[in-house]
Structure formats: C-alpha cells, structure tokens
C-alpha positions as CSV (number, residue, x, y, z in Angstrom):
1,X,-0.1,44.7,-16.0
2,X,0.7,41.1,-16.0
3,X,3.1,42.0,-12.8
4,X,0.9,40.7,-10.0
5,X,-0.6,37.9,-12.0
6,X,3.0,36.2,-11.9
7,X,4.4,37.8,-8.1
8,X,0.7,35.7,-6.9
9,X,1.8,32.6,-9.0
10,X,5.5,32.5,-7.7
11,X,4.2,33.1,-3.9
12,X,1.6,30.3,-4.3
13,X,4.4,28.1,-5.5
14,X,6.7,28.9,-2.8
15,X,4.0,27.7,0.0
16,X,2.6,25.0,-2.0
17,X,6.8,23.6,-2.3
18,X,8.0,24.2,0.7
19,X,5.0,24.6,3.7
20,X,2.3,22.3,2.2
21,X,3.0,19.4,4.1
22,X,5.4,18.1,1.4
23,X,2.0,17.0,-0.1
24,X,4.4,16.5,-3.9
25,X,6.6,13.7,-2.1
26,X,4.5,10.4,-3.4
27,X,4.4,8.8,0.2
28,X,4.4,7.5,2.5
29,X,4.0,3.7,1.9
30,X,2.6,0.7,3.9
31,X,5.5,-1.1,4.5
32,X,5.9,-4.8,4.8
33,X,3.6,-7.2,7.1
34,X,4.9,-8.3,10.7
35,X,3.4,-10.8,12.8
36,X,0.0,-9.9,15.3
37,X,-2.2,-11.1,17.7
38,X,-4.4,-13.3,15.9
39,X,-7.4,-10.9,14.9
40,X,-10.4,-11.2,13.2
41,X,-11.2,-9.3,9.9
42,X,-14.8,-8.6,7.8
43,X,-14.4,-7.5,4.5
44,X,-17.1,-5.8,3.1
45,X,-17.7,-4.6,-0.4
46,X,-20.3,-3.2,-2.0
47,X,-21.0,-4.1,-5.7
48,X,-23.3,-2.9,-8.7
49,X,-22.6,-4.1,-12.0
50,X,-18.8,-5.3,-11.5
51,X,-19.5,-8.6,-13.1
52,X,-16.5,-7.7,-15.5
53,X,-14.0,-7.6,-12.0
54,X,-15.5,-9.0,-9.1
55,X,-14.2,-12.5,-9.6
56,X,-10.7,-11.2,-9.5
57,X,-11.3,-9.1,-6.8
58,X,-12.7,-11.9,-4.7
59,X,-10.2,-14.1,-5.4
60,X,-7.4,-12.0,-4.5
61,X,-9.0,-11.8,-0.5
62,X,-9.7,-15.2,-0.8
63,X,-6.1,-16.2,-0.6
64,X,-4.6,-13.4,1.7
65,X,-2.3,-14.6,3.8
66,X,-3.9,-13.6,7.0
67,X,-3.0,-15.1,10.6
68,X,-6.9,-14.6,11.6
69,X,-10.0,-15.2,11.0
70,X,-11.2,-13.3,7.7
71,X,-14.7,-13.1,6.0
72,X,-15.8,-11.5,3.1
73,X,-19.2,-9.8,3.1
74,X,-20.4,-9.1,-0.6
75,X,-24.0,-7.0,-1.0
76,X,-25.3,-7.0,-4.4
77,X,-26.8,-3.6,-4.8
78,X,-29.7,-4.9,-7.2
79,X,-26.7,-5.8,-10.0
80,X,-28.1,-6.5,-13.9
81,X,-25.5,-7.6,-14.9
82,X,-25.0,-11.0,-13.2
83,X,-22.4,-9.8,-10.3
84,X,-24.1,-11.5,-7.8
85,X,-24.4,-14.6,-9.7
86,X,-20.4,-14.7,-10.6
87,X,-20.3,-14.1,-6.9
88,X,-22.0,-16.7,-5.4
89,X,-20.1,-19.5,-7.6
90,X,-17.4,-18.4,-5.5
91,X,-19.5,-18.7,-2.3
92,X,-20.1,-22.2,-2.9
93,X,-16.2,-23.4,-3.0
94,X,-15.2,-21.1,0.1
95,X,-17.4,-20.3,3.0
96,X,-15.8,-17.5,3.9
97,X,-17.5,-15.5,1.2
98,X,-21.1,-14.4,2.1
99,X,-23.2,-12.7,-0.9
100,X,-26.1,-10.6,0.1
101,X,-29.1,-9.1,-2.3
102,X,-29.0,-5.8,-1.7
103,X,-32.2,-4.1,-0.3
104,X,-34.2,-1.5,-2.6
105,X,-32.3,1.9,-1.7
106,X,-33.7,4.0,1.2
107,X,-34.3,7.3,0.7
108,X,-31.6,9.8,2.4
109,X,-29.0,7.5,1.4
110,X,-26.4,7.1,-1.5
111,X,-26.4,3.6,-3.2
112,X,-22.7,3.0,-2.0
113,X,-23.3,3.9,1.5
114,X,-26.7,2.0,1.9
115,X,-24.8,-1.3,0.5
116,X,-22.5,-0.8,2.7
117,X,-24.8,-0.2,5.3
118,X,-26.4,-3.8,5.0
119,X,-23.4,-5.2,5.1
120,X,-22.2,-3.6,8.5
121,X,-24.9,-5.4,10.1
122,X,-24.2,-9.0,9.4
123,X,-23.1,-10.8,12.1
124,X,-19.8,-11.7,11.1
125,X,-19.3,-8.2,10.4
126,X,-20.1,-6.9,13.7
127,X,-17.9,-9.4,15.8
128,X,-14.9,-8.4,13.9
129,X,-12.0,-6.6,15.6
130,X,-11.4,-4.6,12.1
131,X,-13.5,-4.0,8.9
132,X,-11.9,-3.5,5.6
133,X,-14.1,-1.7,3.2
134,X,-12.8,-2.6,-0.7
135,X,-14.4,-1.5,-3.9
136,X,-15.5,-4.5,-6.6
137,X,-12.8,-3.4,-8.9
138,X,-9.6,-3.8,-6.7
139,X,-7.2,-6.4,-6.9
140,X,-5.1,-7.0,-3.6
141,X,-2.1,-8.7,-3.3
142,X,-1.4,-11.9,-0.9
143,X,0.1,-9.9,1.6
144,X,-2.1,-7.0,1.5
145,X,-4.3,-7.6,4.5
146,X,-1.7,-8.6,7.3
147,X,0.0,-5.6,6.6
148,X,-3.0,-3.7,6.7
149,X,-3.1,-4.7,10.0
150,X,0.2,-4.7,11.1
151,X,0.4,-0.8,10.5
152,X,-2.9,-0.5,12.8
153,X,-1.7,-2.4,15.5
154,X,1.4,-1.0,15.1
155,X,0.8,2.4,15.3
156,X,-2.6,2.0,17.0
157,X,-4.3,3.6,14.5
158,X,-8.6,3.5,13.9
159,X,-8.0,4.4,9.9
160,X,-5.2,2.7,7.5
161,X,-6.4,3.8,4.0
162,X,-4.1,3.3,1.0
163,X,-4.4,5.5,-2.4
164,X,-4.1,2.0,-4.9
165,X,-2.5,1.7,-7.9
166,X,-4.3,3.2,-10.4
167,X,-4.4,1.5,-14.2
168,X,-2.2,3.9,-16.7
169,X,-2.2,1.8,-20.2
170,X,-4.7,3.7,-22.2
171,X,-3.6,7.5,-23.5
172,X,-6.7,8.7,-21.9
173,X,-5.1,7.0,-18.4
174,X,-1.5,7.9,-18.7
175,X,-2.2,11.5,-19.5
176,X,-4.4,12.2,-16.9
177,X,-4.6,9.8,-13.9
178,X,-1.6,10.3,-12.3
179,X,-2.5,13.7,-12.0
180,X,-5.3,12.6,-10.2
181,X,-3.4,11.2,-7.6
182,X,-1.2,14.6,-7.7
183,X,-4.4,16.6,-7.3
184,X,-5.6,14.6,-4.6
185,X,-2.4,14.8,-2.5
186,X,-2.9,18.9,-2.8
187,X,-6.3,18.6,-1.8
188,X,-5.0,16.2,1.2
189,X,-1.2,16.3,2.3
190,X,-0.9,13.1,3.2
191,X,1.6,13.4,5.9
192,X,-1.0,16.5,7.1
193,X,-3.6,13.5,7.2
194,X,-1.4,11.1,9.1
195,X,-0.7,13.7,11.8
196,X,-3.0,13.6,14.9
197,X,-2.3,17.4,15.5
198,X,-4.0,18.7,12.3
199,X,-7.6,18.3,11.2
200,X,-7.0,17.2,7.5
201,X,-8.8,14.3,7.2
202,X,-8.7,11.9,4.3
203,X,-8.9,8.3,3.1
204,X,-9.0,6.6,-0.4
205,X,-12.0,4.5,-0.7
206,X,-10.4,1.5,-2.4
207,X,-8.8,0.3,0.7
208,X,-10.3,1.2,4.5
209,X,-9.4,-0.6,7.5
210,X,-11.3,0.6,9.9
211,X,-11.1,-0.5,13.8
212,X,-14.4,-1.9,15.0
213,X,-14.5,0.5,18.1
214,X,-14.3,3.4,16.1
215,X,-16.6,2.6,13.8
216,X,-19.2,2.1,16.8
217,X,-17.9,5.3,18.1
218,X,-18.9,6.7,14.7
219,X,-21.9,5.4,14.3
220,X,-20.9,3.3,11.3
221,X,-22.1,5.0,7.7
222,X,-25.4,6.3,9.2
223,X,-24.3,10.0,9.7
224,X,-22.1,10.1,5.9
225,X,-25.8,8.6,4.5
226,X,-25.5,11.2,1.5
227,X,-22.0,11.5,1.1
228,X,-21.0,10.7,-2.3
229,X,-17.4,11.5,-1.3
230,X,-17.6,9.0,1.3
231,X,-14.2,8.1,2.0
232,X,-13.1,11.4,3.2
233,X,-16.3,12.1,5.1
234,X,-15.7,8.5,6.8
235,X,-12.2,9.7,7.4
236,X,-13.5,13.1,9.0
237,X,-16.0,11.7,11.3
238,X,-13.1,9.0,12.7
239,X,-10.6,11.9,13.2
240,X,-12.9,14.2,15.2
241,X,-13.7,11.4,17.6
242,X,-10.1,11.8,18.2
243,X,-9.0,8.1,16.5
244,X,-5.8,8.4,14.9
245,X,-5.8,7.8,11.0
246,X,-3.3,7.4,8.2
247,X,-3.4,7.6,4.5
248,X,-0.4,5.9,2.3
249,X,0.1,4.8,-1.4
250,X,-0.5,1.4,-1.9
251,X,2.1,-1.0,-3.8
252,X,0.1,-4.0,-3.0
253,X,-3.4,-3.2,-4.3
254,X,-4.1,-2.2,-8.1
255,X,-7.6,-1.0,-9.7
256,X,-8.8,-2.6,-12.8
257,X,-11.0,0.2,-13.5
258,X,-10.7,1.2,-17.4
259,X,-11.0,4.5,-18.5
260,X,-10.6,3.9,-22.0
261,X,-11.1,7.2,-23.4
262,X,-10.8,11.3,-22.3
263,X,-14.7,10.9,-21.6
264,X,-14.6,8.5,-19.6
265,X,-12.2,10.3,-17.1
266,X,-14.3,14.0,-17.1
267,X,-17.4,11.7,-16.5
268,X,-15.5,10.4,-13.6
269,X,-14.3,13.9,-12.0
270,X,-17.8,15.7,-13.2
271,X,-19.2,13.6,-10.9
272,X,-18.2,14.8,-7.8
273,X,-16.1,17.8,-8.6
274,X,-18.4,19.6,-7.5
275,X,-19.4,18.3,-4.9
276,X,-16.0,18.5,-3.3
277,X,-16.3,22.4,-3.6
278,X,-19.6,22.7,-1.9
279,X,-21.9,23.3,-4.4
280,X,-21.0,26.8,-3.9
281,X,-20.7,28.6,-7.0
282,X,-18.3,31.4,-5.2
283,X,-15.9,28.7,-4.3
284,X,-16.4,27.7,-8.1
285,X,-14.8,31.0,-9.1
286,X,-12.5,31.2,-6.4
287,X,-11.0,27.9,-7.4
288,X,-11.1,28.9,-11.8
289,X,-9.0,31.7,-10.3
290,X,-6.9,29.8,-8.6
291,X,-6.1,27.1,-11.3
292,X,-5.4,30.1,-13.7
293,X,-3.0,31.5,-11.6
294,X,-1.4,28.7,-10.7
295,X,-1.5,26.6,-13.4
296,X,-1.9,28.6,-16.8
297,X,-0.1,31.7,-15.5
298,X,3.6,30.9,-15.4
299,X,3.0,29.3,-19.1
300,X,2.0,32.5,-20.4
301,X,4.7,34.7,-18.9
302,X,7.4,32.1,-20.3
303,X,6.3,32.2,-23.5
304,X,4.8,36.2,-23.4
305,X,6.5,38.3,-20.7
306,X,9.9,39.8,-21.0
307,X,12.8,39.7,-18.8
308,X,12.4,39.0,-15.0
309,X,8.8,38.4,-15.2
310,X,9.1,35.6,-18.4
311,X,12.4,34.0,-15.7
312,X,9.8,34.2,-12.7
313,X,7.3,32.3,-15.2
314,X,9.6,29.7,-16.2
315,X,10.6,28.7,-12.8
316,X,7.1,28.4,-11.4
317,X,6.8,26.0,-14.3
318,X,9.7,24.3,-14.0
319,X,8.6,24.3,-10.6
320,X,5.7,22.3,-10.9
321,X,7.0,20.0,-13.9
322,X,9.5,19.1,-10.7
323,X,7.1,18.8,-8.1
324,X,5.3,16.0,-10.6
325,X,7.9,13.9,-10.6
326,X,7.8,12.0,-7.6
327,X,3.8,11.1,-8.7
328,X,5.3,9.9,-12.2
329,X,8.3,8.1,-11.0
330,X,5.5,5.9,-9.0
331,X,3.3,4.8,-12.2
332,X,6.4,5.0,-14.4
333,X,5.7,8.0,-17.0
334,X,7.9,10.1,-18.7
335,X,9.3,12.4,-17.1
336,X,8.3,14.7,-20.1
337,X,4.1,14.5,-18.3
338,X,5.2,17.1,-16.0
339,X,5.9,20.2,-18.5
340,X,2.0,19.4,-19.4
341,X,0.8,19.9,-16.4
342,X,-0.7,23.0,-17.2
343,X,-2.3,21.8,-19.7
344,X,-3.9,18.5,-17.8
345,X,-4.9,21.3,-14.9
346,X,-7.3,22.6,-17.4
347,X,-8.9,19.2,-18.9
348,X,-9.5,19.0,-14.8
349,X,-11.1,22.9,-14.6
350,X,-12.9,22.2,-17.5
351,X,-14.2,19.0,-16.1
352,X,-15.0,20.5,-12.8
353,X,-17.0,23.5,-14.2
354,X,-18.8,20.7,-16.1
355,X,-19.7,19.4,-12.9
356,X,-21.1,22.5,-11.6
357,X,-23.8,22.7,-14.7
358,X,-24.4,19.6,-14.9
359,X,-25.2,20.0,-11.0
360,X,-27.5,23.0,-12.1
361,X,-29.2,20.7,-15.0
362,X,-30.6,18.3,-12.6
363,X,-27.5,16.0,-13.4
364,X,-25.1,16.3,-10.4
365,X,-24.3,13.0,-8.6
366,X,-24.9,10.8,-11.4
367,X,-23.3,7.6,-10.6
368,X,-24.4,3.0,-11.8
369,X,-27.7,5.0,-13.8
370,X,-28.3,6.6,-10.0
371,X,-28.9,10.5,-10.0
372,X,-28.2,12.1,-6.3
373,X,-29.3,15.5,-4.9
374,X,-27.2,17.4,-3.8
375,X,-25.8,16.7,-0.1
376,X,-22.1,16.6,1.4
C-alpha cells in the first residue's frame, strides 16, 4: 500500500536534485566591486517602528564607499516609536540623509508599498540612474553598494537583488531560518531567476537595485499597490518588460531582525504563506500533499517499510539531509540540521495552514498592527 507513496517521493527527489535549476547549490554570490562610471544612487527605505535598528542601518549607507553621488531617502510610515526622530539626528550631521513623514495610508495600497511610493517621488530619487530599495533592519557593509553596481553595469542588468544574511543565534533562528532560505531557493531557482530565457522571477526585498529606466518602464510600485509579497511581484513586472534581473546571496549585507522565539518565526511565515499560494484553498491541499510526500514520506518508510521500499526511503532522506548542506555550510550549522529537515518542513506546513485560517478569520496580511485584504 505504501508502494506509490515512496516511488512519488523518490521521482520528486530525482527532478528536484538533478533538473530544478540546481536551486540546493547556495549561490550564486555578488562578487567583489570594480570601478564604474560615476553614477548616481537613491536609496530609499521605508520604516515603521525600527527605532531599535534604524540607526545602524543608516549608518552603514552613510559610509559606503561609493564613487557617486548617493542619497538616502527615509519615509517614516507614521512610526510610534521614535524612528523618525532617531533618524533625523542623523539628518542633521549628513545631508545626504533626507527623512520624510509618511502620508496617512491610501486605500488600495499596502503600508510598505505606499512608503515606498512617497519616497519614489522625491526629487533626488527621480534623477538617479539606480534606486536601491533596503529594509530599516539591514546592515550593509562598506563595500556593499559599488558592488551592487558593478554587477548591474556589468552585466547590464535592471534587477541585482541579494538574499542577506539572515541572524541564526537564537534556537528558534538556527533551527529554522536557514531553511527559509532553502525553501525560498525551491520556490525560486535562483540560477532559473538569473536566466533571461525563463520566466521565474524573484528578488529578496532586503536589498533591490533597481535601474531608473526600468522602473519608469514599470511604472514604479503603482501596479504591485497590494502586493504584500512585493519583492517578487517587483521582480515579475521588471522581467516581463524584458529587463534582465539577477538574484544572489549576499555576504555583505546582514539583517538584525530577531526572532527570539518559535512564535515569532510562524508569525512571520503565517503572514504571507498564504498569500504566496493564492489564497486558493485547492492549491492549499495540493501543496499539504506535496510536503507529506516529500518531506514526511521517506521518514516513515526508513523507519516502517521493509526491504527495498525502507532503502528507497532512506535515500530520499539522505537525499535531502545532502541537498541542505550547501544552505548550512553558508550560516555555519551543523551538519546534523539537515536529517531534521523533515521535521522543520512540518513546523513550515503547520505554519502555512495557519495562514490559510487565519486568512479565513479576518486575520490574513497582518503585518506593524496593519491588517490587509486579501490581494496578490
């Protein structure tokens, strides 16, 4: 009875290994800075309630070593906890650094995307050649930017977007975030994303560079208004205008974001799980069946089944602990992490079908004491 159960799991395993775009490889990576045309750069980041990181963030832009012109656009999306305030201290020492209030959100728009709407049309923002879009809680290194830019004049690409460093200290973050970053290169093969002859589209909102031309071309945020996965539907709009994009893992830029506890993580996937499967309850089921399968499946035959069928389960498992590795090596974890796989596959089901009810209690979207309807 088990028979097909295990047969689906070792075929998914085979194509996810070998002809899913190598998605398990960790890379690729940004690569040092060279030197450019002298260009100029807005940086704009939208903040609510990051009075506990914004000053480091800040500071890190504010000594990039850039050759160009760089400004920093901050909007304060109606803060109450003194971000603004924290910012503008920093405004007064260094003119690049311009901190707006942030308008009363409009309706059809997501709190992020309206913030960083405002800050699109500043002047300083709109006679720049590129825009880098940050979150409040990244850290960049000194070096960051030029090679930011380096890649896009390089390559000649519209999109460079780096997956940052993630923090791994607490349990709650070492168990679980790195598989984040797994899961999110099997949603998105990276090298799929970075190839101009595929539609996968993809970027990681903590770090955007986007070409000013594009993002004309685009229309800037005004048609991803309700995204609350905004990065890849930014990403998705630049590729079908037929701009070339690229998505890397960044070893110069770190989040400070804490997730101090195994809460604090399912509040952060419930809140868009969901959304990222359509609010479709069929492609709810489709995807419980598909994490069984691929996840809980080969467990259970290795420690249940009998002869070829417990061997096929313990490869598929061994199979995954392997494909892991790469994504552990890069925030140094034991190699142990990827044997519990399975079991951090489920806190990430569970967390998604939380999602879906809380979607279906009025709750979906919640995000800075916000609550969204639901939209793509």
């Amino acid at each position: 009875m088990i028979f097909l159960p295990v047969l689906l799991s070792v075929v998914i395993w085979v194509w996810l290994l070998v002809g899913h775009g190598g998605f398990w490889r960790s890379g690729p990576v940004l690569g040092a800075a060279y030197p450019t045309r002298p260009l100029k750069v807005t940086v704009v980041i939208p903040a609510r309630d990051e009075a506990e990181h914004i000053a480091d963030t800040l500071r890190s832009l504010l000594i990039q070593q850039f050759n160009g012109e760089l400004k920093i656009v901050l909007v304060d999306d109606n803060s109450s906890d003194g971000t603004g305030a924290l910012a503008r201290e920093l405004a007064v020492t260094d003119r690049r650094l311009s901190v707006l209030d942030g308008e009363l959100l409009k309706t059809g728009w997501t709190g992020k995307m309206w913030a960083v709407s405002q800050g699109l049309r500043q002047t300083e923002t709109l006679a720049a050649d590129y825009v880098l879009f940050t979150d409040a809680d990244i850290v960049h290194g000194p070096g960051h930017l030029a090679s930011l830019v380096s890649r896009a004049e390089r390559d000649q690409l519209s999109l460079v977007s780096e997956m940052v460093r993630l923090r791994c200290e607490s349990l709650a973050e070492r168990a679980t975030l790195p598989a984040f970053v797994f899961f999110f290169q099997l949603l998105y093969p990276f090298r799929w994303v970075c190839d101009p002859g595929r539609t996968t589209a993809a970027a990681a909102g903590g770090t955007m560079l986007v070409a000013q031309e594009a993002l004309r071309r685009v229309d800037g945020v005004n048609r991803i208004s309700r995204a609350l996965i905004d990065d890849v539907a930014l990403a998705r709009e630049i590729k079908r205008g037929g701009h070339r994009i690229w998505l890397g893992h960044g070893e110069q830029v770190v989040s400070e974001r804490r997730y101090a506890g195994f809460s604090d993580v399912w509040k952060m996937i419930a809140r868009t799980a969901y959304v990222q499967l359509g609010y479709s309850p069929w492609v709810l089921l489709g995807t419980c069946v598909g994490m069984l399968l691929v996840y809980v499946e080969p467990v259970l035959a290795s420690l249940f089944a009998t002869g070829g069928l417990r061997w096929a389960g313990a490869v598929c498992w061994a199979g995954m602990a392997l494909a892991f590795q790469p994504t552990l090596w890069r925030y140094r974890r034991s190699p142990a992490w990827g044997l519990l796989l399975p079991v951090i596959g489920l806190f990430y089901l569970m967390a998604t079908i939380s999602s879906a009810v809380r979607f279906y209690q009025g709750r979906g979207g919640q995000w800075k004491n916000r609550n969204y309807p639901a939209h793509g």
